[in-house]
Each structure stands twice: as C-alpha cells, then as structure tokens.
Amino acid sequence: MARLDRVKNLTGLVELYGKNPRLQELVNLVVVCGDHGNPSKDKEEQAEFKKMFDLIEQYNLNGHVRWISAQMNRVRNAELYRYICDTKGAFVQPAFYEAFGLTVIEAMTCGLPTFATAYGGPAEIIVNGVSGYHIDPYQGDKASALLVEFFEKCQVDPSHWTKISQGGLQRIEENTPGSFTLRG
C-alpha cells in the first residue's frame, strides 16, 4: 500500500520472506506497492523495482509472491485488506521509519493482525502482542521468525488469530478518528 521507495523497506520484506523457507510453507506474500503501468523517473524507485525483481528471482519466489501495483482507489484498498483478513492472513508494514502509519490503522480497522515497524508512529499505535506486533526492520531474521511463530500458533490454535484481530479492532475502537490517543 505504498510507493516503492527505500524507507518503506518493501524489498526488505520480500528478502526476509525469501530467506525463510518455513514462512514460505506457511503463507504466500502479497506485496502492494509501486506502479507497474508507469515506469518511474525516480532513480531510487527504479533501483527498488530492480531489487524487487532480483529478490523474487534469487529466492525463486514465483508462485509464492503476488506483486500488485499500489492502489489509489480507497474501495479497492479496503477490498484488499478484507480479502487478506478473510483468508486469515496478516498485514506487515516493514518501514525503516514511519511517521504515522495510516496503513497500520486501516489494516487493524479491518481486523487484520498487524506487524509493523518499531520505529515511529506504528510503535505507539500497536500494543505489542495484544493488538499486533512490533518488528525491527533492521533484523529481518527476527521479524520472519515472529511471523512464523504467529502463523504456526494459529495453525495449532485458530483462536489466536482471532485474539490478535480482536485486540487490533479494540485498540482502534478505543481511539476515535481525530482524537487518537496513544497509550501502551
């Protein structure tokens, strides 16, 4: 749900996924970023596009990764969140830093268990282990291990997915738009 630039670290998400065969066994990865129809003139974005394609090839992720262009239509965005939620997936926001974290709030509002950067706004939005999980984008191995742990636990105890989903919904419900108060 983002522009494909380095700070969003979406190529880092693909890399941590590619390096973890167990995570690939448990779930597929849907990445929503960039604009496939309009080649960017931005050098950083061009480099990230190349890196994304290279990582998919390097880790042989065809069939495991679906890369969709960023959506500008709010209804379509909501449908993507709901589809992932309906299939008992999760939302991962791996940015190196995120000032606020609108996509985190959107995902949690749809009931998606959310894993988001520990740097910036998402760290205040999510109560770690209750309404989602904090991840360190600089430690991809730990982030992928946390994802594996979550999805393995959900296989053994499907109510765990619901518990985190409900925790995220409750966190959003407690904080109305325009007066979102952050507390841990």
Tab-separated table of N, CA, C and O in Angstrom, residues 49-102:
chain	number	residue	atom	x	y	z
A	49	PHE	N	12.625	-1.170	-7.742
A	49	PHE	CA	11.948	-2.080	-8.680
A	49	PHE	C	12.906	-3.183	-9.102
A	49	PHE	O	12.553	-4.364	-9.072
A	50	LYS	N	14.118	-2.811	-9.493
A	50	LYS	CA	15.099	-3.801	-9.917
A	50	LYS	C	15.408	-4.768	-8.778
A	50	LYS	O	15.450	-5.980	-8.976
A	51	LYS	N	15.596	-4.221	-7.582
A	51	LYS	CA	15.897	-5.063	-6.424
A	51	LYS	C	14.755	-6.044	-6.156
A	51	LYS	O	14.992	-7.214	-5.853
A	52	MET	N	13.508	-5.570	-6.281
A	52	MET	CA	12.346	-6.439	-6.048
A	52	MET	C	12.353	-7.613	-7.034
A	52	MET	O	12.219	-8.774	-6.633
A	53	PHE	N	12.520	-7.316	-8.319
A	53	PHE	CA	12.562	-8.372	-9.325
A	53	PHE	C	13.732	-9.326	-9.065
A	53	PHE	O	13.580	-10.550	-9.172
A	54	ASP	N	14.895	-8.775	-8.706
A	54	ASP	CA	16.070	-9.609	-8.435
A	54	ASP	C	15.839	-10.538	-7.242
A	54	ASP	O	16.229	-11.711	-7.279
A	55	LEU	N	15.209	-10.032	-6.178
A	55	LEU	CA	14.947	-10.860	-4.995
A	55	LEU	C	13.951	-11.981	-5.305
A	55	LEU	O	14.133	-13.114	-4.844
A	56	ILE	N	12.928	-11.669	-6.061
A	56	ILE	CA	11.949	-12.694	-6.440
A	56	ILE	C	12.629	-13.800	-7.229
A	56	ILE	O	12.377	-14.991	-6.994
A	57	GLU	N	13.546	-13.424	-8.110
A	57	GLU	CA	14.289	-14.418	-8.895
A	57	GLU	C	15.307	-15.156	-8.021
A	57	GLU	O	15.385	-16.388	-8.050
A	58	GLN	N	16.078	-14.418	-7.227
A	58	GLN	CA	17.122	-15.007	-6.388
A	58	GLN	C	16.575	-16.083	-5.452
A	58	GLN	O	17.186	-17.137	-5.276
A	59	TYR	N	15.425	-15.810	-4.853
A	59	TYR	CA	14.853	-16.756	-3.891
A	59	TYR	C	13.787	-17.657	-4.521
A	59	TYR	O	13.103	-18.391	-3.812
A	60	ASN	N	13.662	-17.592	-5.843
A	60	ASN	CA	12.724	-18.441	-6.581
A	60	ASN	C	11.315	-18.349	-5.970
A	60	ASN	O	10.711	-19.353	-5.598
A	61	LEU	N	10.811	-17.122	-5.882
A	61	LEU	CA	9.546	-16.868	-5.195
A	61	LEU	C	8.328	-16.849	-6.118
A	61	LEU	O	7.213	-16.607	-5.639
A	62	ASN	N	8.523	-17.116	-7.401
A	62	ASN	CA	7.358	-17.188	-8.288
A	62	ASN	C	6.421	-18.269	-7.768
A	62	ASN	O	6.841	-19.364	-7.416
A	63	GLY	N	5.156	-17.925	-7.662
A	63	GLY	CA	4.180	-18.841	-7.089
A	63	GLY	C	3.976	-18.632	-5.596
A	63	GLY	O	3.031	-19.152	-5.017
A	64	HIS	N	4.870	-17.878	-4.969
A	64	HIS	CA	4.751	-17.564	-3.542
A	64	HIS	C	4.460	-16.087	-3.305
A	64	HIS	O	3.978	-15.717	-2.242
A	65	VAL	N	4.835	-15.246	-4.276
A	65	VAL	CA	4.674	-13.799	-4.128
A	65	VAL	C	3.755	-13.270	-5.220
A	65	VAL	O	3.897	-13.613	-6.397
A	66	ARG	N	2.823	-12.446	-4.807
A	66	ARG	CA	1.960	-11.715	-5.751
A	66	ARG	C	2.267	-10.238	-5.546
A	66	ARG	O	2.095	-9.717	-4.447
A	67	TRP	N	2.758	-9.568	-6.589
A	67	TRP	CA	3.136	-8.166	-6.503
A	67	TRP	C	2.129	-7.350	-7.290
A	67	TRP	O	2.026	-7.458	-8.502
A	68	ILE	N	1.355	-6.543	-6.576
A	68	ILE	CA	0.274	-5.744	-7.157
A	68	ILE	C	0.661	-4.269	-7.090
A	68	ILE	O	1.226	-3.819	-6.087
A	69	SER	N	0.343	-3.514	-8.119
A	69	SER	CA	0.596	-2.072	-8.093
A	69	SER	C	-0.168	-1.422	-6.947
A	69	SER	O	-1.264	-1.862	-6.592
A	70	ALA	N	0.413	-0.353	-6.406
A	70	ALA	CA	-0.252	0.414	-5.353
A	70	ALA	C	-1.612	0.871	-5.860
A	70	ALA	O	-1.770	1.235	-7.022
A	71	GLN	N	-2.590	0.834	-4.991
A	71	GLN	CA	-3.963	1.178	-5.350
A	71	GLN	C	-4.298	2.583	-4.856
A	71	GLN	O	-4.048	2.907	-3.700
A	72	MET	N	-4.865	3.385	-5.721
A	72	MET	CA	-5.268	4.736	-5.331
A	72	MET	C	-6.754	4.802	-5.000
A	72	MET	O	-7.237	5.770	-4.454
A	73	ASN	N	-7.467	3.738	-5.295
A	73	ASN	CA	-8.897	3.678	-5.061
A	73	ASN	C	-9.149	3.131	-3.655
A	73	ASN	O	-8.799	1.994	-3.342
A	74	ARG	N	-9.769	3.929	-2.791
A	74	ARG	CA	-9.987	3.525	-1.387
A	74	ARG	C	-10.850	2.271	-1.265
A	74	ARG	O	-10.621	1.443	-0.385
A	75	VAL	N	-11.830	2.124	-2.139
A	75	VAL	CA	-12.686	0.937	-2.087
A	75	VAL	C	-11.870	-0.299	-2.427
A	75	VAL	O	-11.968	-1.335	-1.757
A	76	ARG	N	-11.033	-0.190	-3.432
A	76	ARG	CA	-10.184	-1.322	-3.819
A	76	ARG	C	-9.194	-1.658	-2.701
A	76	ARG	O	-8.945	-2.825	-2.412
A	77	ASN	N	-8.640	-0.641	-2.048
A	77	ASN	CA	-7.746	-0.871	-0.908
A	77	ASN	C	-8.468	-1.634	0.192
A	77	ASN	O	-7.943	-2.600	0.746
A	78	ALA	N	-9.675	-1.181	0.510
A	78	ALA	CA	-10.453	-1.850	1.560
A	78	ALA	C	-10.720	-3.302	1.188
A	78	ALA	O	-10.657	-4.195	2.047
A	79	GLU	N	-11.000	-3.562	-0.076
A	79	GLU	CA	-11.239	-4.936	-0.529
A	79	GLU	C	-9.991	-5.795	-0.383
A	79	GLU	O	-10.087	-6.968	-0.010
A	80	LEU	N	-8.820	-5.230	-0.659
A	80	LEU	CA	-7.577	-5.985	-0.480
A	80	LEU	C	-7.380	-6.364	0.990
A	80	LEU	O	-7.065	-7.510	1.311
A	81	TYR	N	-7.568	-5.388	1.876
A	81	TYR	CA	-7.449	-5.680	3.314
A	81	TYR	C	-8.443	-6.773	3.720
A	81	TYR	O	-8.099	-7.711	4.438
A	82	ARG	N	-9.688	-6.630	3.291
A	82	ARG	CA	-10.728	-7.590	3.684
A	82	ARG	C	-10.423	-8.982	3.136
A	82	ARG	O	-10.644	-9.986	3.816
A	83	TYR	N	-9.938	-9.061	1.900
A	83	TYR	CA	-9.617	-10.359	1.323
A	83	TYR	C	-8.539	-11.057	2.149
A	83	TYR	O	-8.669	-12.243	2.486
A	84	ILE	N	-7.491	-10.325	2.493
A	84	ILE	CA	-6.421	-10.916	3.303
A	84	ILE	C	-6.964	-11.319	4.676
A	84	ILE	O	-6.633	-12.381	5.206
A	85	CYS	N	-7.831	-10.494	5.227
A	85	CYS	CA	-8.445	-10.812	6.524
A	85	CYS	C	-9.311	-12.071	6.419
A	85	CYS	O	-9.232	-12.953	7.271
A	86	ASP	N	-10.108	-12.143	5.367
A	86	ASP	CA	-10.997	-13.300	5.183
A	86	ASP	C	-10.229	-14.607	5.043
A	86	ASP	O	-10.750	-15.672	5.355
A	87	THR	N	-8.984	-14.533	4.571
A	87	THR	CA	-8.169	-15.736	4.407
A	87	THR	C	-7.243	-15.971	5.598
A	87	THR	O	-6.342	-16.792	5.527
A	88	LYS	N	-7.500	-15.224	6.695
A	88	LYS	CA	-6.741	-15.350	7.951
A	88	LYS	C	-5.257	-15.046	7.751
A	88	LYS	O	-4.380	-15.694	8.302
A	89	GLY	N	-4.999	-13.999	6.972
A	89	GLY	CA	-3.638	-13.537	6.767
A	89	GLY	C	-3.265	-12.488	7.793
A	89	GLY	O	-3.907	-12.354	8.840
A	90	ALA	N	-2.226	-11.739	7.489
A	90	ALA	CA	-1.752	-10.666	8.363
A	90	ALA	C	-1.223	-9.534	7.492
A	90	ALA	O	-0.941	-9.727	6.313
A	91	PHE	N	-1.092	-8.369	8.086
A	91	PHE	CA	-0.552	-7.195	7.405
A	91	PHE	C	0.823	-6.905	7.991
A	91	PHE	O	0.990	-6.890	9.214
A	92	VAL	N	1.794	-6.664	7.112
A	92	VAL	CA	3.155	-6.367	7.568
A	92	VAL	C	3.576	-5.027	6.984
A	92	VAL	O	3.527	-4.828	5.770
A	93	GLN	N	3.981	-4.129	7.852
A	93	GLN	CA	4.467	-2.808	7.453
A	93	GLN	C	5.910	-2.715	7.955
A	93	GLN	O	6.141	-2.454	9.121
A	94	PRO	N	6.896	-2.966	7.061
A	94	PRO	CA	8.287	-3.119	7.483
A	94	PRO	C	9.164	-1.875	7.350
A	94	PRO	O	10.386	-1.988	7.265
A	95	ALA	N	8.578	-0.684	7.320
A	95	ALA	CA	9.347	0.533	7.054
A	95	ALA	C	10.496	0.716	8.047
A	95	ALA	O	10.395	0.348	9.212
A	96	PHE	N	11.571	1.326	7.556
A	96	PHE	CA	12.674	1.674	8.449
A	96	PHE	C	12.212	2.731	9.451
A	96	PHE	O	12.643	2.748	10.585
A	97	TYR	N	11.308	3.590	8.994
A	97	TYR	CA	10.681	4.585	9.867
A	97	TYR	C	9.365	4.999	9.229
A	97	TYR	O	9.291	5.178	8.019
A	98	GLU	N	8.340	5.139	10.046
A	98	GLU	CA	7.025	5.585	9.571
A	98	GLU	C	6.525	6.643	10.540
A	98	GLU	O	6.329	6.353	11.726
A	99	ALA	N	6.324	7.850	10.047
A	99	ALA	CA	5.925	8.953	10.920
A	99	ALA	C	4.595	8.682	11.618
A	99	ALA	O	4.479	8.849	12.829
A	100	PHE	N	3.593	8.238	10.874
A	100	PHE	CA	2.290	7.987	11.487
A	100	PHE	C	1.880	6.529	11.352
A	100	PHE	O	1.871	5.800	12.319
A	101	GLY	N	1.526	6.089	10.170
A	101	GLY	CA	1.147	4.696	9.967
A	101	GLY	C	-0.309	4.503	9.609
A	101	GLY	O	-0.993	3.675	10.213
A	102	LEU	N	-0.797	5.265	8.633
A	102	LEU	CA	-2.195	5.153	8.216
A	102	LEU	C	-2.538	3.736	7.776
A	102	LEU	O	-3.597	3.216	8.129
